[in-house]
PDB file of C-alpha atoms in Angstrom:
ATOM      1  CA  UNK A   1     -12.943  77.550 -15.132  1.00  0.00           C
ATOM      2  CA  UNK A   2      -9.229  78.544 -15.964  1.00  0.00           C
ATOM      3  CA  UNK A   3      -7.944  81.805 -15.261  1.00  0.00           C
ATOM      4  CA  UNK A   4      -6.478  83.519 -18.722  1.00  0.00           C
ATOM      5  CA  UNK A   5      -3.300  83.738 -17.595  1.00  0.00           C
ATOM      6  CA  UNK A   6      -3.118  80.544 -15.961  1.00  0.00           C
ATOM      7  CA  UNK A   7      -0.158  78.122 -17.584  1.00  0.00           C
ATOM      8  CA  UNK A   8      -0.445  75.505 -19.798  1.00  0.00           C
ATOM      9  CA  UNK A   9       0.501  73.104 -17.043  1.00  0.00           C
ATOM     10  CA  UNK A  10      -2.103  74.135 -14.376  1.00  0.00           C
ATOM     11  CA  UNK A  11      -4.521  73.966 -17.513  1.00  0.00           C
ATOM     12  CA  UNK A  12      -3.717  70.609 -18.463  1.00  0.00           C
ATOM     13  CA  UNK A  13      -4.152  69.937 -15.252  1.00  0.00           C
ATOM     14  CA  UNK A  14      -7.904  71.200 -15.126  1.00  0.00           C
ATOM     15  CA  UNK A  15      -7.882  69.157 -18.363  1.00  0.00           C
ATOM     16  CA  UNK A  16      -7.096  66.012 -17.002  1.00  0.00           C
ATOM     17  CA  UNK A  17      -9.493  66.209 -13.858  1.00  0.00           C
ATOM     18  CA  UNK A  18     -12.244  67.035 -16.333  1.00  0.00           C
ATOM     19  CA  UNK A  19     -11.352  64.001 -18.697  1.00  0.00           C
ATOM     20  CA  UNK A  20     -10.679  61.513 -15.306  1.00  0.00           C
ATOM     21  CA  UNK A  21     -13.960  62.809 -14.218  1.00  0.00           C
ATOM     22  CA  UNK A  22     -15.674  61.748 -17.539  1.00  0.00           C
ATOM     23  CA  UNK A  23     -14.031  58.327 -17.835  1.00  0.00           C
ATOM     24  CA  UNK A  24     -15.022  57.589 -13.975  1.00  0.00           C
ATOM     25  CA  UNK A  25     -18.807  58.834 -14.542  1.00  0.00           C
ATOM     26  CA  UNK A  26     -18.943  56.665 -17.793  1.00  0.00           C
ATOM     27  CA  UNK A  27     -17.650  53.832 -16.576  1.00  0.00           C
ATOM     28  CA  UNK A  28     -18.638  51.644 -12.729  1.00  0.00           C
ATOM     29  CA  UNK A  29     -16.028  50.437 -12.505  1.00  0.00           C
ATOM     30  CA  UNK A  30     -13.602  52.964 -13.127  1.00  0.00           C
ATOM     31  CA  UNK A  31     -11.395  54.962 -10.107  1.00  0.00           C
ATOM     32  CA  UNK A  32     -11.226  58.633 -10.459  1.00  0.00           C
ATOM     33  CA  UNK A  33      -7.829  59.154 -11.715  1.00  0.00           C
ATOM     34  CA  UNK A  34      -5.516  61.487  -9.848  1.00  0.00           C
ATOM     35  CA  UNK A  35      -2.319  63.112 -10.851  1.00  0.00           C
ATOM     36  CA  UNK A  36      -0.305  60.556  -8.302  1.00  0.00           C
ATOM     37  CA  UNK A  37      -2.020  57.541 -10.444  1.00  0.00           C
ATOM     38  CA  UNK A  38       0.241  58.555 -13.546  1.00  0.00           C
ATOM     39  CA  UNK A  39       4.242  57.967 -13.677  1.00  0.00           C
ATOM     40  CA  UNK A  40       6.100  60.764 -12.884  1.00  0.00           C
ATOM     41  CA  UNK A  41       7.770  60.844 -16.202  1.00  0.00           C
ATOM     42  CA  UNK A  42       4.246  60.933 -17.992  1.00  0.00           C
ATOM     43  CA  UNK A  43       4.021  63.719 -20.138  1.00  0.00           C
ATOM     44  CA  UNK A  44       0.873  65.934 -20.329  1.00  0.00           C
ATOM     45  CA  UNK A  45      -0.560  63.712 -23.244  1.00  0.00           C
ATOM     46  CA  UNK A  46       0.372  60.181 -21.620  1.00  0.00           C
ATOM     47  CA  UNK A  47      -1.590  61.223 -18.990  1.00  0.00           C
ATOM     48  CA  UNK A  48      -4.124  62.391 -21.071  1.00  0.00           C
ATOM     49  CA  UNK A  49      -4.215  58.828 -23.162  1.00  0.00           C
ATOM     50  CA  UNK A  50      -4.767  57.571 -19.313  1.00  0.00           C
ATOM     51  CA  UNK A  51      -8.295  58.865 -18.978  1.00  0.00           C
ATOM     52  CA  UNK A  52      -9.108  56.547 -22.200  1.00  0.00           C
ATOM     53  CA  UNK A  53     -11.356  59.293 -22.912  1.00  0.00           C
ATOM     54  CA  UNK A  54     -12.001  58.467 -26.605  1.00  0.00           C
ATOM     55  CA  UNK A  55     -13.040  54.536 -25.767  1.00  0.00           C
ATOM     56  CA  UNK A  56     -15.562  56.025 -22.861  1.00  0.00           C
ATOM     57  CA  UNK A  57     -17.609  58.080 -24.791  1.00  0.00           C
ATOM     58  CA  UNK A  58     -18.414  56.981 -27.322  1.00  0.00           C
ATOM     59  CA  UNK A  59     -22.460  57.430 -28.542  1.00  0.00           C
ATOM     60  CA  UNK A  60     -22.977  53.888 -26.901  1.00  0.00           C
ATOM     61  CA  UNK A  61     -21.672  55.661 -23.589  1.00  0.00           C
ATOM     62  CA  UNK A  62     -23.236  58.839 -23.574  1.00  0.00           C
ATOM     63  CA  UNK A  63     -26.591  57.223 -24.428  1.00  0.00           C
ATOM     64  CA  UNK A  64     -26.022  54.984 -21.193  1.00  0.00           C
ATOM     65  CA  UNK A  65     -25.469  57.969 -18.743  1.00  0.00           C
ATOM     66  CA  UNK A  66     -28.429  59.985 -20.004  1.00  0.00           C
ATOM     67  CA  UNK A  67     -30.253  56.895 -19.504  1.00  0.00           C
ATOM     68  CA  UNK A  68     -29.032  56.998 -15.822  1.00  0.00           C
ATOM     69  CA  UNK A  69     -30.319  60.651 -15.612  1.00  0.00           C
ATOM     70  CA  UNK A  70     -29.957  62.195 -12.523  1.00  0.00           C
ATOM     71  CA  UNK A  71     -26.863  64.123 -10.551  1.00  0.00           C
ATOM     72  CA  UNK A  72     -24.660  61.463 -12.816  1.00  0.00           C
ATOM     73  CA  UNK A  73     -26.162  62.964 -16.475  1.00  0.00           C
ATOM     74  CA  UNK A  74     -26.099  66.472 -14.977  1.00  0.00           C
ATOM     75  CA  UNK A  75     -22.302  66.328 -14.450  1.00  0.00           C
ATOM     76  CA  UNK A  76     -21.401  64.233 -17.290  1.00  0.00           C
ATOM     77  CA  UNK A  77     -23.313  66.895 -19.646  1.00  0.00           C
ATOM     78  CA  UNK A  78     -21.670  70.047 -17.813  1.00  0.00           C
ATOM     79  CA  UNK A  79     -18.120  68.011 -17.506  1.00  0.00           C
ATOM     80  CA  UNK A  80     -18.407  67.468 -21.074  1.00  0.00           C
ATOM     81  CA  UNK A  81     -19.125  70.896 -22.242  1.00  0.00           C
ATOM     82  CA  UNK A  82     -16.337  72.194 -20.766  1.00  0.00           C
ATOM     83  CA  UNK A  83     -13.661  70.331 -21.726  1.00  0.00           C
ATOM     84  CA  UNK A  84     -13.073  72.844 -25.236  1.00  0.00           C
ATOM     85  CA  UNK A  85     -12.616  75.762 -22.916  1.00  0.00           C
ATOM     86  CA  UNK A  86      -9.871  73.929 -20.863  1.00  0.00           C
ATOM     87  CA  UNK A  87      -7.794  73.181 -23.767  1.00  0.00           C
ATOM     88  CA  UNK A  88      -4.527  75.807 -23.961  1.00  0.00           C
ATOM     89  CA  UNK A  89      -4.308  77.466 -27.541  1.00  0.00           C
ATOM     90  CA  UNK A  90      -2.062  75.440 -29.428  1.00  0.00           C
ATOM     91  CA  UNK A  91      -0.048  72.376 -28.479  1.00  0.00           C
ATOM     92  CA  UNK A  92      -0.294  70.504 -24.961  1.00  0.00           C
ATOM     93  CA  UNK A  93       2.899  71.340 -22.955  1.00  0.00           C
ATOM     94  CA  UNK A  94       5.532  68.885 -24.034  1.00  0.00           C
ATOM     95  CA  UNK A  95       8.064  67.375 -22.263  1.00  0.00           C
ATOM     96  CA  UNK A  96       8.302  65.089 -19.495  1.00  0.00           C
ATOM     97  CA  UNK A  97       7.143  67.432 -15.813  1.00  0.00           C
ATOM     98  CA  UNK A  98       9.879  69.143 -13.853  1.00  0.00           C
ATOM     99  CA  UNK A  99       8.701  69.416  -9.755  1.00  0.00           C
ATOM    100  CA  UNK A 100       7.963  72.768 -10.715  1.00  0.00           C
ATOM    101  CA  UNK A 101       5.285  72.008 -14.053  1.00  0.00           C
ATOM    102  CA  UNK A 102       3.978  69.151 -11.803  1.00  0.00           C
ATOM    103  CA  UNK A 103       3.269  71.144  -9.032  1.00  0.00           C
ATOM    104  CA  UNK A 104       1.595  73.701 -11.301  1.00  0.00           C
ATOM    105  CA  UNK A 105      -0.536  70.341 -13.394  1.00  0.00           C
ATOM    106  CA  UNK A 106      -0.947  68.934  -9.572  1.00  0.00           C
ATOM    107  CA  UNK A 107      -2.635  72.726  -8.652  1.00  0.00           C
ATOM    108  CA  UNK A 108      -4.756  72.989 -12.079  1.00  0.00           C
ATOM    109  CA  UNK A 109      -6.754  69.300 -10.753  1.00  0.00           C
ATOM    110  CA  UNK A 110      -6.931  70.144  -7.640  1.00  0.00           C
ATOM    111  CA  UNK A 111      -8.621  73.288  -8.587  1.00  0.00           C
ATOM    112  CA  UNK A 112     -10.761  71.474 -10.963  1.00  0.00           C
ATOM    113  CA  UNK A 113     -12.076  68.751  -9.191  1.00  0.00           C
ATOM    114  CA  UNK A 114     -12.720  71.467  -6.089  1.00  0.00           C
ATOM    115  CA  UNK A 115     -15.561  72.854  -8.498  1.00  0.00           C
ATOM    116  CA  UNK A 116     -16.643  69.384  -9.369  1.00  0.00           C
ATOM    117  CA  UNK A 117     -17.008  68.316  -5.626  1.00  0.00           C
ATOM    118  CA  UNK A 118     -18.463  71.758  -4.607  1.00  0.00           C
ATOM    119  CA  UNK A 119     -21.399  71.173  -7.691  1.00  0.00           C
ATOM    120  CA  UNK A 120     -21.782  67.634  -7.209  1.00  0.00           C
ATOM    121  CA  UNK A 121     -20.675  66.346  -3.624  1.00  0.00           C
ATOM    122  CA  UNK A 122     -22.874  62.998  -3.967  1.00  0.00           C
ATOM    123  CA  UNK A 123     -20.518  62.291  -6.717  1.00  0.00           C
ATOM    124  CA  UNK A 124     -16.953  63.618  -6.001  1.00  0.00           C
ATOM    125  CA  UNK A 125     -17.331  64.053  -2.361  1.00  0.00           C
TER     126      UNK A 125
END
């Protein structure tokens, strides 16, 4: 979970891992999106727009993964529920990333997909 004080860059960065994580559970097919799968003058909502998180879940999708049950409906539930609490009050950070907002995006997934793989190493391992 974000820190309060943590900045909107490391947050969207939690955001994203949260929102790759979703599309990858919801879909076989689909790799788990990194921050080094996006261009590096992405902004904070292109990359967002990159998990295709609105076409994923959809009801049809979220019926199909409880169906699955197990480890896979456990994390999409929890994944799911979380993603309110990750978004920064107000606007997404705009702008394309300097080294130093990338860095700080780069350090908000990495610190989001630690929890992931700690909870759920069968899936994120």
């Amino acid at each position: 979970m974000p820190e309060e004080n943590e900045s909107g860059f490391k947050r969207s960065g939690r955001l994203f891992a949260a929102l790759a994580v979703l599309r990858h559970l919801a879909s076989a097919d689909a790799e788990l999106l990194g921050p080094d799968d996006c261009g590096p003058k992405d902004n904070v909502l292109d990359r967002i727009r990159r998990t295709k998180y609105y076409e994923h879940y959809s009801y049809g999708e979220l019926v199909r993964l409880r169906g699955k049950g197990g480890q896979t409906w456990e994390a999409a539930k929890e994944v799911f529920r979380v993603v309110p609490d990750l978004l920064h009050p107000g606007v997404l950070p705009p702008g394309t990333f300097s080294d130093r907002d990338l860095a700080q995006h780069r350090a908000g997934y990495d610190a989001q997909m630690a929890e992931y793989r700690k909870k759920w190493p069968k899936l994120f391992g």
